[in-house]
Short mmCIF file of C-alpha atoms and ligand atoms in Angstrom, two decimals:
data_model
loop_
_atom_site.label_atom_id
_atom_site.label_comp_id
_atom_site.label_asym_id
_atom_site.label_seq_id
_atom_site.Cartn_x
_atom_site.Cartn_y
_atom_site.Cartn_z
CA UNK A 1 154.40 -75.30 166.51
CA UNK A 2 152.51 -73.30 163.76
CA UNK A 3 149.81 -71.27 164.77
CA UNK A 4 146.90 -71.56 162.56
CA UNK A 5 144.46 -68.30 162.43
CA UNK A 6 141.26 -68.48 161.37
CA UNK A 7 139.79 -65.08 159.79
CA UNK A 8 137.65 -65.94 157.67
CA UNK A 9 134.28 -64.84 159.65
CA UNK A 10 131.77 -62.15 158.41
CA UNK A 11 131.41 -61.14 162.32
CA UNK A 12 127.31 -60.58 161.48
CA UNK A 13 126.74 -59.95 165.13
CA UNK A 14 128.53 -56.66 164.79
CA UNK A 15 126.38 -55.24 162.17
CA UNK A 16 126.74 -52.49 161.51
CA UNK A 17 129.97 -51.84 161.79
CA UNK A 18 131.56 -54.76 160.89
CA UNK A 19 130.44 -55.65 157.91
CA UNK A 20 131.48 -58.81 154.67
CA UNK A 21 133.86 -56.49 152.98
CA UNK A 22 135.59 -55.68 156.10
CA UNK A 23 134.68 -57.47 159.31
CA UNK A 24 135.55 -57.01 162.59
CA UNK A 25 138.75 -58.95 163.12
CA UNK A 26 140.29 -56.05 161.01
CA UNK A 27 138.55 -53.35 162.78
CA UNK A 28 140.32 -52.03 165.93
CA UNK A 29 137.98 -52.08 168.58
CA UNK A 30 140.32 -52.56 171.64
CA UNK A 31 142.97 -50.62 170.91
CA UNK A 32 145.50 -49.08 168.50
CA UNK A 33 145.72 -52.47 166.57
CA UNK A 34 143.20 -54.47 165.03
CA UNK A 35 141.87 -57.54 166.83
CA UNK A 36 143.95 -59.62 164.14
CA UNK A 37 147.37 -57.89 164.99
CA UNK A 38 146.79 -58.39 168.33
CA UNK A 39 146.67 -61.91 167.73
CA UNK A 40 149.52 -62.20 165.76
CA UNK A 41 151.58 -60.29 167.87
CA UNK A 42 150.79 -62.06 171.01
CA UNK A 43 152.73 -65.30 168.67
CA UNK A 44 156.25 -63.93 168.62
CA UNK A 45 157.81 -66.04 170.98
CA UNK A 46 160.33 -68.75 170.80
CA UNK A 47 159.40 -71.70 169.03
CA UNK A 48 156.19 -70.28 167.27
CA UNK A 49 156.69 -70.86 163.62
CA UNK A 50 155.18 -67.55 161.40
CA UNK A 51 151.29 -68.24 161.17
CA UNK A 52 149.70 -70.10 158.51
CA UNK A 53 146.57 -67.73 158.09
CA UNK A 54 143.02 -69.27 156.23
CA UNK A 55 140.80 -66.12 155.46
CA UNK A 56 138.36 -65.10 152.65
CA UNK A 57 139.80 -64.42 149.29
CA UNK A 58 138.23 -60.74 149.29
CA UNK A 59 139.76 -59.63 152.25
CA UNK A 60 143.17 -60.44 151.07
CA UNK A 61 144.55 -57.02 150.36
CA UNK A 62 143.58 -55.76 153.97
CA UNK A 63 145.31 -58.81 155.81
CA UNK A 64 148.72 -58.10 153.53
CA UNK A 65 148.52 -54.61 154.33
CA UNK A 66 147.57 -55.46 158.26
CA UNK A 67 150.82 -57.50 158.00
CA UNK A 68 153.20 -55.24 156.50
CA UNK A 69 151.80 -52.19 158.87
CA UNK A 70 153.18 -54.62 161.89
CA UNK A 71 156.10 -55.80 160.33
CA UNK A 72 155.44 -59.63 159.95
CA UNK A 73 155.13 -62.45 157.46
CA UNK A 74 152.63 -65.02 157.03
CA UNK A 75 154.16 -68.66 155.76
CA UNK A 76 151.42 -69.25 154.01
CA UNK A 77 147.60 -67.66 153.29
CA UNK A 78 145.09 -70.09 152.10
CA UNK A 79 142.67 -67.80 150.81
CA UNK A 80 139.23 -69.46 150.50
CA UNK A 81 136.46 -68.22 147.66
CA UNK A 82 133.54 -67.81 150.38
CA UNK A 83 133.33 -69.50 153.72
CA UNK A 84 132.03 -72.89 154.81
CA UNK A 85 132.53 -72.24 158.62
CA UNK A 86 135.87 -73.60 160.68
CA UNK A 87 136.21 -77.03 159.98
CA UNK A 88 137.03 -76.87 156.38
CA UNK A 89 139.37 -74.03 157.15
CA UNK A 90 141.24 -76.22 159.57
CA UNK A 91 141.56 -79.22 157.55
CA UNK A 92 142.39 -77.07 154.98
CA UNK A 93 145.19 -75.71 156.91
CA UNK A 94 145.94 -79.63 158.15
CA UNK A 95 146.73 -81.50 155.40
CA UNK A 96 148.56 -78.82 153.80
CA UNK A 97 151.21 -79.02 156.79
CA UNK A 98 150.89 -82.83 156.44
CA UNK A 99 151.62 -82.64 152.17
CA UNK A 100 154.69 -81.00 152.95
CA UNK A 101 156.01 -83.67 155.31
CA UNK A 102 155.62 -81.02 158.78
CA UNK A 103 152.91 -82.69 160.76
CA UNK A 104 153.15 -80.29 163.65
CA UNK A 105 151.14 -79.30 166.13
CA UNK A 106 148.92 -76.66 165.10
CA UNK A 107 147.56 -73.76 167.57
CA UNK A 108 144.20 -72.48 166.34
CA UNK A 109 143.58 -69.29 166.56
CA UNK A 110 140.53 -67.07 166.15
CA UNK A 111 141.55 -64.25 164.60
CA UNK A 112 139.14 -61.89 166.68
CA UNK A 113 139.71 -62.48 170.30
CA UNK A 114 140.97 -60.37 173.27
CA UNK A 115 143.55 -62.14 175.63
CA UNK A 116 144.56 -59.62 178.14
CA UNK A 117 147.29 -61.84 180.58
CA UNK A 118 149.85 -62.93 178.18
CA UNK A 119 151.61 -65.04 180.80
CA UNK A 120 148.52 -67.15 181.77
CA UNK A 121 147.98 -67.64 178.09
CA UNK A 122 151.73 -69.05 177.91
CA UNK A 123 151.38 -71.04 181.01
CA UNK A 124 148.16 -72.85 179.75
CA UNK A 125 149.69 -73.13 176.47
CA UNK A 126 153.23 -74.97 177.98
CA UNK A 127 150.32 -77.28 179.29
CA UNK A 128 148.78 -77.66 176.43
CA UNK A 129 151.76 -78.41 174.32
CA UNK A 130 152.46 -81.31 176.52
CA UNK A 131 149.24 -83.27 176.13
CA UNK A 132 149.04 -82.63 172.23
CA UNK A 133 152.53 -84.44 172.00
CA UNK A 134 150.62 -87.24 173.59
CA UNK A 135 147.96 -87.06 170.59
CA UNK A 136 145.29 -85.25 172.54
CA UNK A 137 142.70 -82.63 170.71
CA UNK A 138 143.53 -79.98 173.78
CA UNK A 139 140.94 -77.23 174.31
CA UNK A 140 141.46 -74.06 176.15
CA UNK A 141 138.06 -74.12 178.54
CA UNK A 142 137.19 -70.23 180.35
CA UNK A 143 134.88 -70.93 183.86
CA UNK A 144 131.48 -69.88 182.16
CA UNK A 145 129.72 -67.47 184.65
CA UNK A 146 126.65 -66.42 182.37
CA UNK A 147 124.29 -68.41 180.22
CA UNK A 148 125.63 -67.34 176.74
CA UNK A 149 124.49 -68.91 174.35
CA UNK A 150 126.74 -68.48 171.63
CA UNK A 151 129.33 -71.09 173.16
CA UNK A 152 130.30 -74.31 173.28
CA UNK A 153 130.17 -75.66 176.95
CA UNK A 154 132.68 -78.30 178.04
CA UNK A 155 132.36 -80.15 181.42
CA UNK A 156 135.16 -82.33 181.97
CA UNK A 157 136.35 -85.15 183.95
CA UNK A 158 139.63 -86.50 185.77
CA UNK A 159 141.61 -88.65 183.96
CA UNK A 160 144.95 -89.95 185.44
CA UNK A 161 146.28 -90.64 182.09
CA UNK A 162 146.52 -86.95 181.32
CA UNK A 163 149.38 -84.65 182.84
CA UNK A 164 148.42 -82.58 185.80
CA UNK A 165 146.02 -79.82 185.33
CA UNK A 166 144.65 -81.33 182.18
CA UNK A 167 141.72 -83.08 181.99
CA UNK A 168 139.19 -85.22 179.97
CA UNK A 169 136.36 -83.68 177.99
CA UNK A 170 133.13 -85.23 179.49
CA UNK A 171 130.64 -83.29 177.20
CA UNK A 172 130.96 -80.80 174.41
CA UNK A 173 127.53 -78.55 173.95
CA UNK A 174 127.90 -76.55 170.85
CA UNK A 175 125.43 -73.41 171.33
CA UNK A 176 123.13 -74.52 173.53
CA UNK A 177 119.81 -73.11 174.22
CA UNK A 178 119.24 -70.57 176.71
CA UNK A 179 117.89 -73.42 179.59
CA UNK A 180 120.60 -75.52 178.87
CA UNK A 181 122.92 -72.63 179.16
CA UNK A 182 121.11 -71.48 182.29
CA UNK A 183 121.22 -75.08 183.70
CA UNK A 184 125.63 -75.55 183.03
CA UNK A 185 126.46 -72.14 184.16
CA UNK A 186 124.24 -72.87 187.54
CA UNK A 187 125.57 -75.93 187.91
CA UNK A 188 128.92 -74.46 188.21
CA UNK A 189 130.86 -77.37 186.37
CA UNK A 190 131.13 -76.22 182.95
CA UNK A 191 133.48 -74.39 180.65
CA UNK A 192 133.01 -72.43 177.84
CA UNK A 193 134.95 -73.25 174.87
CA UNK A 194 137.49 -70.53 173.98
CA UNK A 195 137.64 -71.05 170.13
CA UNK A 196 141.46 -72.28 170.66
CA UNK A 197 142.26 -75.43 169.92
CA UNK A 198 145.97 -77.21 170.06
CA UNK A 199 146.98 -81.10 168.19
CA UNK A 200 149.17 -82.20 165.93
CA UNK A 201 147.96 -81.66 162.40
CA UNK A 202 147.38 -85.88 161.65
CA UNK A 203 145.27 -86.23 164.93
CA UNK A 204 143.07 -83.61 163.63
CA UNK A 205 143.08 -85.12 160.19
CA UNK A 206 142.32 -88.60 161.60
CA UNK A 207 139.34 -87.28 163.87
CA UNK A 208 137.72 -85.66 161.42
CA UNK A 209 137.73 -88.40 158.57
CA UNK A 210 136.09 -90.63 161.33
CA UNK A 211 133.49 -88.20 162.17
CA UNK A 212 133.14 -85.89 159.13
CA UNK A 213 134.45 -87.73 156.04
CA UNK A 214 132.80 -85.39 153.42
CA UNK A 215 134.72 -82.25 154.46
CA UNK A 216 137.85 -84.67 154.71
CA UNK A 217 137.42 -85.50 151.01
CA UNK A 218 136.50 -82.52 149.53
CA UNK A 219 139.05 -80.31 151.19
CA UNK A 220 141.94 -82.58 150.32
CA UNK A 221 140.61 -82.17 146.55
CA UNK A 222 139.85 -78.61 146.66
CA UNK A 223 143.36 -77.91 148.10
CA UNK A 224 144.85 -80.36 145.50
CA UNK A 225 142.95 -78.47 142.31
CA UNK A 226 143.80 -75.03 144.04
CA UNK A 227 146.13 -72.13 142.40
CA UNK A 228 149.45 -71.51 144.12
CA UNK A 229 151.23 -67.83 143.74
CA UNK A 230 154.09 -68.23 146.08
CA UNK A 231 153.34 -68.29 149.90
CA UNK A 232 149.66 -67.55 148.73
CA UNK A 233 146.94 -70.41 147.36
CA UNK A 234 143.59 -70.01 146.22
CA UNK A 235 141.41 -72.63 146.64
CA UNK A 236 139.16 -74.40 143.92
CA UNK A 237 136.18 -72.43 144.66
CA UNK A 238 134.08 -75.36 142.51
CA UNK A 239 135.52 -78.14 144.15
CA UNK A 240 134.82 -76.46 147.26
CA UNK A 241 131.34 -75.41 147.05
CA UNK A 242 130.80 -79.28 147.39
CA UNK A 243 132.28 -78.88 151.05
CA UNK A 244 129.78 -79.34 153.76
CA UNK A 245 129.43 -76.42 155.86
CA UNK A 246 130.17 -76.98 159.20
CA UNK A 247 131.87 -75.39 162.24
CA UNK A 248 135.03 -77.82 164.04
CA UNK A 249 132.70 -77.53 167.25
CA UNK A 250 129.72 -79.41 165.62
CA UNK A 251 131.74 -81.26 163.15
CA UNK A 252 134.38 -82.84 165.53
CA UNK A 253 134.61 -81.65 168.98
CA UNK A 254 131.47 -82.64 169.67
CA UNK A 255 131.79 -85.97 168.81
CA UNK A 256 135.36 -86.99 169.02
CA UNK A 257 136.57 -89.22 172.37
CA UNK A 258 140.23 -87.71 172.11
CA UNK A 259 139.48 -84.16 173.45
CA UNK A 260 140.85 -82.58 176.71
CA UNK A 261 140.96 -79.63 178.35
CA UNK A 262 143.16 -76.68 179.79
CA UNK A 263 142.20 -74.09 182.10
CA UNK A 264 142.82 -70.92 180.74
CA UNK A 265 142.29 -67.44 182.86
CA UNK A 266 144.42 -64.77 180.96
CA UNK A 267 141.13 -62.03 179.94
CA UNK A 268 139.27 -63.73 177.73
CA UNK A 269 137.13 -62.64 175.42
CA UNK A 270 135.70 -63.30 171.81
CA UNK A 271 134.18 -59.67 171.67
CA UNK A 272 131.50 -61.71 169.49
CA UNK A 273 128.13 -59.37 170.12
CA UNK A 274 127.75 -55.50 171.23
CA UNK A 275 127.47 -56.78 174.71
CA UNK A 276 131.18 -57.71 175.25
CA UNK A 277 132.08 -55.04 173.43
CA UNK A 278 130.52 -53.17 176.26
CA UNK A 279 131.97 -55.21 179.10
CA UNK A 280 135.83 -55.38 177.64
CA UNK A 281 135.57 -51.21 177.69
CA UNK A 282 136.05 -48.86 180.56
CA UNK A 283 132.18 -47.40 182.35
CA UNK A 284 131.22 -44.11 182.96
CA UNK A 285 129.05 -44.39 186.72
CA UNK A 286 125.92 -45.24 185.40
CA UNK A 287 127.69 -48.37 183.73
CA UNK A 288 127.35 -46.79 180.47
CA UNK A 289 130.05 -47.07 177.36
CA UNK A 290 129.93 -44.62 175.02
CA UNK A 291 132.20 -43.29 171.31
CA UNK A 292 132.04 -41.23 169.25
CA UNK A 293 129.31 -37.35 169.83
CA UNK A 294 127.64 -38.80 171.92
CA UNK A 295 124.98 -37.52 174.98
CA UNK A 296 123.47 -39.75 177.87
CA UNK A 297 121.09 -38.42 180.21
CA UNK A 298 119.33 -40.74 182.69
CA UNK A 299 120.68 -43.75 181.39
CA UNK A 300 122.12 -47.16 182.52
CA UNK A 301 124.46 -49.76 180.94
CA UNK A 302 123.88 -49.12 177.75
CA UNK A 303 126.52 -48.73 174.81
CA UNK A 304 126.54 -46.22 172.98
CA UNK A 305 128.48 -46.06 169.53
CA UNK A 306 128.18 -42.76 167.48
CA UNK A 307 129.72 -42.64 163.89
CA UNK A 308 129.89 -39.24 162.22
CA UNK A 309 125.95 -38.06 163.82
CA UNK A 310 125.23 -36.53 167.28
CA UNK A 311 123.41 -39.48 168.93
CA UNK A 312 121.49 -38.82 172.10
CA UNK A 313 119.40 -40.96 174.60
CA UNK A 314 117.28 -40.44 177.42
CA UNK A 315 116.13 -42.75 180.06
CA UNK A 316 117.50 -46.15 178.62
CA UNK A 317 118.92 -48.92 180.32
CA UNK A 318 120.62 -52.35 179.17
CA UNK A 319 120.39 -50.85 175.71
CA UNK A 320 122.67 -50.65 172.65
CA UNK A 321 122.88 -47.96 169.81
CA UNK A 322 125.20 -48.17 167.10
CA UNK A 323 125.41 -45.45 164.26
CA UNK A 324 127.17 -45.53 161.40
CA UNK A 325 127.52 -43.50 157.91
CA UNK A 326 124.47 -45.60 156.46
CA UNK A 327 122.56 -47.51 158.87
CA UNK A 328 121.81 -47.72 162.54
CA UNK A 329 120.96 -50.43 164.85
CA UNK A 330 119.33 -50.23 168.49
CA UNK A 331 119.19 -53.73 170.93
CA UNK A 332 118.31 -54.93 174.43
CA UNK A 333 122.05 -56.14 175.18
CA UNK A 334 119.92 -59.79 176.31
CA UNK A 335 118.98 -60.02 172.24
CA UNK A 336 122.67 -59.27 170.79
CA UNK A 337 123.27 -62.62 170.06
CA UNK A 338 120.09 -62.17 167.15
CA UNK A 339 121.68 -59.21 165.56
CA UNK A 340 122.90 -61.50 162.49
CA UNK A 341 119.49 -62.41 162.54
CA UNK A 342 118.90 -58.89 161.31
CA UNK A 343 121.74 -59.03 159.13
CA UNK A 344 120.40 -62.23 157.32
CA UNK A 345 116.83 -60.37 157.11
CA UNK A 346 118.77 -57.46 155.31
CA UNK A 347 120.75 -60.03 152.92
CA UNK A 348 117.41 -61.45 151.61
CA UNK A 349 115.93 -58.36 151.06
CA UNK A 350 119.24 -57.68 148.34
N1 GDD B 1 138.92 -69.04 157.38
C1 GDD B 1 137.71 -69.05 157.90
N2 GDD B 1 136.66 -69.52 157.16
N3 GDD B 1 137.53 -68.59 159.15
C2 GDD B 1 136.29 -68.61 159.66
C3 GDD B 1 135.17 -69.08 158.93
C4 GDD B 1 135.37 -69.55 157.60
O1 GDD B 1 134.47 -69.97 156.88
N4 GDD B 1 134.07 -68.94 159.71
C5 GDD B 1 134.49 -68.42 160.88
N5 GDD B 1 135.83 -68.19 160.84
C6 GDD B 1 136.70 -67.64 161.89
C7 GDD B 1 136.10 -66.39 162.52
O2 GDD B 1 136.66 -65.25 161.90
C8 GDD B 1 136.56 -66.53 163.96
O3 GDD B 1 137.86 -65.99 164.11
C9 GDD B 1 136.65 -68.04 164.19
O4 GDD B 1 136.76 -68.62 162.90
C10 GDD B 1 135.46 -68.65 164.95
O5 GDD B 1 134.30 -68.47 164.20
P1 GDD B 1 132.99 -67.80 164.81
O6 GDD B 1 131.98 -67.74 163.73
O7 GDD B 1 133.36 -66.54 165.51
O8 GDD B 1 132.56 -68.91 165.86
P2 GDD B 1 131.62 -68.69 167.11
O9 GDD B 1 132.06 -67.49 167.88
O10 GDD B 1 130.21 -68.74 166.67
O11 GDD B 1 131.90 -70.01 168.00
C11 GDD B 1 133.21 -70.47 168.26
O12 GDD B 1 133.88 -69.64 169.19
C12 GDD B 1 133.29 -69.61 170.53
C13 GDD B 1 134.16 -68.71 171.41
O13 GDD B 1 134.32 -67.47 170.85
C14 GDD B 1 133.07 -71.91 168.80
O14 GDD B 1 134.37 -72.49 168.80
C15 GDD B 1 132.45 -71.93 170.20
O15 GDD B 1 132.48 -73.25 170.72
C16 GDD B 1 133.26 -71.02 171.11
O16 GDD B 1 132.67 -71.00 172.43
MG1 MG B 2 133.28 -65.87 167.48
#
């Protein structure tokens, strides 16, 4: 099995302090380690092969260094000139496992996640592993018990053909609005899609020429006309500024008939806005999270992130405040989904 990680992201919705030149995947905001050596490290186990990583070509020095400071090797880093969302970057990843004659199965990784119960993650994975040798997309689903809407939502359905404890995907809502959201979560049979994703490299290949041949195409080109240095290959970036940009939710997940489902409870969490940021860290008794110089006086679950400034609030609640060396952002913690909303405002103004 060769574990495919995604890292590619610009993680927007932690402005400010992740930020394009160095995003939050290489920040460590859970720990000693950064989010992407937590991932890698949670890999070395039996039978894993060393990860094929896809990230953007600028952040290429900081995931060799990030490497080397925890002592492991990639076997390959497709390094892409700017990003055109997950899909490309998987089929990227695909049919360069297929060209060399290994069509595995490939684990998909986000490179930014927290997964706290590393047995649970192996247990659903040993589940997993058996369903994708039967040709299955598998997905790891997380019980969703609030109406976020920055996740896909999977209901699913029994299916005797499928080993025990796996079961068919019904539906797959990519980001769905806020009544939808509110309607699945209430309705208690809906998962949210975990961003993990386990088949074998020509099952992935095969959906997605059926359901998105123009990303098919262009990525098999682009990887074709790309440079190779060793373990590390740059891809065409003309060839693939033709590739559609889409996400592997929207592009095939959505759509395909082959997708199933494991349970997975092991801590999960994509800390993908300031609000789980502010539920994966310990409270003070007002429910409030704070770093850095920081006071709070009369406040309540808010998150408070100082940077180098004294940063004090009064009388806030549900609120969050991040400082940094050159800008500063304040939020209701219900609008953190919008903060790359702010960032795109601040990218058009140059
Ligand atoms: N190489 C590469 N290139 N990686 C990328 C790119 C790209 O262009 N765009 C995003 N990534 C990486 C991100 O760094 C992240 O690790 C992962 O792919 C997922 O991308 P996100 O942009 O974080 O996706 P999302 O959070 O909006 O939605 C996905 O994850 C949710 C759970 O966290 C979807 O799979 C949802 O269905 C899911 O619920
Ligand atoms: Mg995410």
């Amino acid at each position: 099995m060769t574990p495919i990680i995604l890292s590619g992201g610009s993680g927007s919705r932690l402005w400010p302090l992740s930020r394009k030149l160095y995003p939050k995947q290489f920040l460590a905001l859970t720990g000693e380690q950064t989010l992407f050596q937590q991932t890698l490290q949670r890999l070395s186990f039996e039978g894993m092969q060393p990860p094929v990583l896809v990230a953007n070509q600028e952040h290429r020095f900081i995931v060799l260094e990030q490497l080397e400071q925890i002592g492991q090797q990639a076997q390959m880093l497709l390094l892409e000139p700017f990003g055109r969302n997950t899909a490309p970057a998987v089929a990227m990843a695909a049919l360069q496992l297929v060209a060399e004659g290994r069509d595995e199965l490939m684990l998909v990784l986000p490179a930014d996640h927290v997964l706290d119960d590393q047995q649970a993650f192996r247990q659903a994975l040993a589940l997993a592993t058996v369903a994708a040798e039967k040709g299955e997309m598998v997905l790891f689903g997380v019980p969703a018990d609030r109406p976020e809407t920055g996740y896909g939502y999977i209901r699913s359905q029994v299916d005797g053909t499928l080993p025990d404890g796996v079961a068919r995907v019904a539906s797959f809502v990519e980001k769905p609005d806020a009544q939808r959201a509110t309607e699945y979560v209430k309705s208690g049979d809906y998962y949210w899609n975990s961003g993990m994703f386990l088949f074998r490299a020509s099952r992935f290949l095969e959906e997605l020429k059926h359901h998105d041949v123009d990303i098919y195409d262009t990525c098999l080109l682009a990887l074709e006309r790309s440079q190779r240095d060793g373990t590390q290959v740059a891809i065409d970036p003309a060839t693939f500024a033709c590739c559609p940009d889409n996400s592997i939710d929207y592009a095939v997940m959505e759509k395909t008939s082959r997708a199933c489902v494991v349970p997975l409870a092991a801590g999960w969490n994509d800390v993908g806005s300031w609000s789980s940021i502010w539920e994966v860290h310990d409270k003070d008794e007002a429910g409030n999270v704070t770093k850095g110089d920081v006071v709070v006086e009369d406040s309540r679950n808010c998150l408070i992130h100082g940077n180098g400034k004294l940063v004090s609030v009064l009388g806030l609640e549900d609120i969050v405040v991040v400082e940094t060396k050159d800008a500063m952002m304040v939020a209701h913690k219900d609008r953190v989904q919008d903060v790359k909303k702010l960032v795109s405002k601040l990218d058009q103004q140059g």
